[in-house]
mmCIF file of C-alpha atoms in Angstrom:
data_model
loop_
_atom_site.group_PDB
_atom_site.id
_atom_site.type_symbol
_atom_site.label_atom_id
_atom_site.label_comp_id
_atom_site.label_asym_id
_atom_site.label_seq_id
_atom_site.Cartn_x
_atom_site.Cartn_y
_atom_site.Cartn_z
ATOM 1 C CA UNK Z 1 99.658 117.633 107.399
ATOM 2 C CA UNK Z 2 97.793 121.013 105.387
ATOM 3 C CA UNK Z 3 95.740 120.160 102.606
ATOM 4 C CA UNK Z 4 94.112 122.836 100.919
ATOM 5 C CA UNK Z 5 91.292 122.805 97.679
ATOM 6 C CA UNK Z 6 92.647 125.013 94.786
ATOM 7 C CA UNK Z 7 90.271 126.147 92.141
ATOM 8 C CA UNK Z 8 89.940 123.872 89.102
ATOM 9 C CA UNK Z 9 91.874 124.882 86.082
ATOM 10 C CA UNK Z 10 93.124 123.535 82.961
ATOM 11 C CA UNK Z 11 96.486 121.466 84.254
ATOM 12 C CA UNK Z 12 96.904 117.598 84.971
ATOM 13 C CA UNK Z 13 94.543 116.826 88.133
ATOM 14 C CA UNK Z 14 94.743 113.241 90.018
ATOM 15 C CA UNK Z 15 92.146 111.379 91.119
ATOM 16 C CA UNK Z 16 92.032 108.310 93.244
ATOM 17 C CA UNK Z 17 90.661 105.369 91.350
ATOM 18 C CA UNK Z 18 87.187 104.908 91.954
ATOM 19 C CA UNK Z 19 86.790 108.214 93.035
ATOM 20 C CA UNK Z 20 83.864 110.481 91.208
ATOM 21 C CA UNK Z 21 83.916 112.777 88.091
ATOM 22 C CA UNK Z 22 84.328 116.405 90.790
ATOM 23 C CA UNK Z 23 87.092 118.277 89.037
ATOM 24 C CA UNK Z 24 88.971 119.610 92.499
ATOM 25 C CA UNK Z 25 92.828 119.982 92.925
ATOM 26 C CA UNK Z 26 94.555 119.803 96.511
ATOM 27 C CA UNK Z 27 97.728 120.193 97.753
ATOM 28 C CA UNK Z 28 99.615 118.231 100.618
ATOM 29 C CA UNK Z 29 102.545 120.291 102.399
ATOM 30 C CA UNK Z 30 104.916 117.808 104.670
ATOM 31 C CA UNK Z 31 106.820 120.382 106.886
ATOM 32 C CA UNK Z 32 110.647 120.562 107.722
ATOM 33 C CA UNK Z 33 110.059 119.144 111.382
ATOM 34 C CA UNK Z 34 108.185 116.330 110.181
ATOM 35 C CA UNK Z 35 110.396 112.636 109.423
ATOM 36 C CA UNK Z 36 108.107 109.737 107.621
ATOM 37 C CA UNK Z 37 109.464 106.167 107.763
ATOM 38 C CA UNK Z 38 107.127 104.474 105.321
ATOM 39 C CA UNK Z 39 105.438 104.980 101.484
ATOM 40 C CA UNK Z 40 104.064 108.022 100.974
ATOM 41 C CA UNK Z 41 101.092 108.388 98.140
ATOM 42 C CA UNK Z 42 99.073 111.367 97.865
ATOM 43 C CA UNK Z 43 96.412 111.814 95.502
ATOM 44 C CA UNK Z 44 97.016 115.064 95.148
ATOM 45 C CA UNK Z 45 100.141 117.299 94.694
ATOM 46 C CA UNK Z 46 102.754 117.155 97.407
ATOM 47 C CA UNK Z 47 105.285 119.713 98.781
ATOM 48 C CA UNK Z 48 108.130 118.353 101.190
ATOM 49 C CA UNK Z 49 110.420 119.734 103.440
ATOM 50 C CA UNK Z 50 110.975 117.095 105.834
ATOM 51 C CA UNK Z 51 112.364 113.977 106.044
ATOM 52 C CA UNK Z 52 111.022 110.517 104.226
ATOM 53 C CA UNK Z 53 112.257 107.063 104.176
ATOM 54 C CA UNK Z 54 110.166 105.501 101.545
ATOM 55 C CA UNK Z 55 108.599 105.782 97.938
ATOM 56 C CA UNK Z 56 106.816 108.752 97.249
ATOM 57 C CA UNK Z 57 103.949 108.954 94.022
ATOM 58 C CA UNK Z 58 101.955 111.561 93.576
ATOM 59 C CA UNK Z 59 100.657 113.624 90.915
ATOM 60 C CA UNK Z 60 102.973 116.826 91.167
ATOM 61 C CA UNK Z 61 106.018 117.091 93.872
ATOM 62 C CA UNK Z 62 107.848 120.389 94.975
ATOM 63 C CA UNK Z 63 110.834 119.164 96.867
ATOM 64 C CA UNK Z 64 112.533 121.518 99.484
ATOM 65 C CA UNK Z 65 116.315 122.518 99.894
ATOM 66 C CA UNK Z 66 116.400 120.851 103.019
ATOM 67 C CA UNK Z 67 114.431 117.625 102.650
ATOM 68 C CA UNK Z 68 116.091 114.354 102.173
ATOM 69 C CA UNK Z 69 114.247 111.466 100.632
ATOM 70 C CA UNK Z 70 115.547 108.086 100.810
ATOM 71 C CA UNK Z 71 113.215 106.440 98.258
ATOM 72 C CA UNK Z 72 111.832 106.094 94.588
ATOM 73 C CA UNK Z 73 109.898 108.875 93.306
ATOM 74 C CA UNK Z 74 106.979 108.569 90.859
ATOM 75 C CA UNK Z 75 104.998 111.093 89.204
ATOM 76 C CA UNK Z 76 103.616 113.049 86.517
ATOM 77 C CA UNK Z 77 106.114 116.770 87.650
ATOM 78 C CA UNK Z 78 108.688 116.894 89.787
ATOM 79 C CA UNK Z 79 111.037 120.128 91.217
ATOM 80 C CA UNK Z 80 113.554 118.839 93.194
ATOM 81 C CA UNK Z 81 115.912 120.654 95.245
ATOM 82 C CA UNK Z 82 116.645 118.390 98.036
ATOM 83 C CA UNK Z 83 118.751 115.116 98.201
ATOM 84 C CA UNK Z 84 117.463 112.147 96.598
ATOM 85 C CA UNK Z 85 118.385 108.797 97.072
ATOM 86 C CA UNK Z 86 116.724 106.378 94.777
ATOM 87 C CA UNK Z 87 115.046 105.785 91.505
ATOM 88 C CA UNK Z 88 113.361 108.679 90.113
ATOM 89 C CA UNK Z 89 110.685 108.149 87.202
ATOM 90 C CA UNK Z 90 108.736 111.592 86.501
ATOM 91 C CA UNK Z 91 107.354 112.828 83.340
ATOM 92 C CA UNK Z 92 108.324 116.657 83.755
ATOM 93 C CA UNK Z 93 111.378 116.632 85.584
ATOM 94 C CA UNK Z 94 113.483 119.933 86.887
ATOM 95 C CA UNK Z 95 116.296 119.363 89.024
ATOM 96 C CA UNK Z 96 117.742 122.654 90.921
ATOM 97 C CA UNK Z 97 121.242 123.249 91.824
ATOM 98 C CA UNK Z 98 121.093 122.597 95.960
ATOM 99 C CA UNK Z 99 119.743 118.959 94.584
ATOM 100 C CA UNK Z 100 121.860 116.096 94.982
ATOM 101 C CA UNK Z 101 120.112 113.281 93.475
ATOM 102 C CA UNK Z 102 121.889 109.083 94.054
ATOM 103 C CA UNK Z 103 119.749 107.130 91.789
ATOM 104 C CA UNK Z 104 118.815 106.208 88.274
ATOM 105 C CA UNK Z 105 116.566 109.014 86.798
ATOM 106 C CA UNK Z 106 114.332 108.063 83.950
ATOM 107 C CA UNK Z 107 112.003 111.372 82.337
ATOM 108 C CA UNK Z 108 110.436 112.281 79.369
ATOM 109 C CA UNK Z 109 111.782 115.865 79.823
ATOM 110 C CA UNK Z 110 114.066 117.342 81.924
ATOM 111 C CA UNK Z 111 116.119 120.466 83.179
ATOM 112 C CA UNK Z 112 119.442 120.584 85.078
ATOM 113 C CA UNK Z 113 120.186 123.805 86.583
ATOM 114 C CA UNK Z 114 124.072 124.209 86.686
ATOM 115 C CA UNK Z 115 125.419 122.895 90.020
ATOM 116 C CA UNK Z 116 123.048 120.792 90.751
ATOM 117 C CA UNK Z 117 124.674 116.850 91.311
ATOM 118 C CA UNK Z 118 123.202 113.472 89.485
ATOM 119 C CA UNK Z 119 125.029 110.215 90.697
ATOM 120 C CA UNK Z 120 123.063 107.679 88.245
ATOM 121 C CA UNK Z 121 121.682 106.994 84.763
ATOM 122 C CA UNK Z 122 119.637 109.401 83.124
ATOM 123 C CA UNK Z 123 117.295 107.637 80.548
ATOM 124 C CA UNK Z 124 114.924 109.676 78.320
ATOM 125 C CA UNK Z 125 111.683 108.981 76.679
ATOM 126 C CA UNK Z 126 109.172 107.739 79.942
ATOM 127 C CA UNK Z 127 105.770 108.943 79.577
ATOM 128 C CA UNK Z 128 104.249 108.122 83.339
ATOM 129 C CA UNK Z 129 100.677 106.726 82.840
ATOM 130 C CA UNK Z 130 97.449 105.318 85.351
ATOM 131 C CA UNK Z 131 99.029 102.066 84.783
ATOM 132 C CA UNK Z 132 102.721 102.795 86.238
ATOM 133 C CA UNK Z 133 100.578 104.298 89.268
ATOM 134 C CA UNK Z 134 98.420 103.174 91.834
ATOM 135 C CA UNK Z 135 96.703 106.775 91.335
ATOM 136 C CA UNK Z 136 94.960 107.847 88.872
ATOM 137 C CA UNK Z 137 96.386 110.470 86.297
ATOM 138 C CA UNK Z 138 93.984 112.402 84.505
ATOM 139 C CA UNK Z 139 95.052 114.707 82.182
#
């Protein structure tokens, strides 16, 4: 919907493969009004409010208190604060206490604020590379 060029700096940035060497880092924001039926993969990092009914990857996503995604998740960060329902495999993982995740989570770190609600199996050690994506990570 937005997409917007940052300033290059020293964290993770994502490019699509193929794509040239130009060190630029964008962000995608899906609003609260919008509903997605279908994969969403951004090749940059995402921020949702809405509604999505499919597998998300991306590099970095920022999930809303309101949003609701009924899918996998895959990607290097993840802040979730929404409901989740479905697999979640992220690197970085924080989960705040308005989420309410159904799914097996798999991480290679992770923080649970108190309050928040995980229905699933929690399994520790995943390190999310190029290879587990169809973007890719650079870091």
């Amino acid at each position: 919907m937005f997409s917007k060029k940052l300033e290059p700096g020293p964290a993770n940035l994502v490019r699509p493969a193929g794509a040239s060497n130009v060190m630029t880092t964008t962000f995608s924001v899906l609003g609260a009004d919008l509903a997605i039926k279908g994969d969403v993969t951004a090749s940059a990092d995402l921020h949702i409010d809405g509604h999505i009914e499919g597998d998300i990857t991306c590099t970095t996503l920022v999930q809303g208190e309101g949003s609701i995604i009924h899918g996998a998740i895959m990607a290097q960060s993840a802040r979730l604060s929404g409901t989740v329902l479905g697999a979640i495999k992220v690197d970085q993982l924080t989960i705040l206490k308005s989420a309410r995740i159904l799914g097996d989570v798999a991480y290679n770190a992770v923080m649970i604020e108190l309050g928040a609600h995980v229905e699933g199996q929690l399994s520790q050690g995943l390190r999310v590379t190029a290879s587990d994506s169809p973007i890719a990570l650079v870091s």
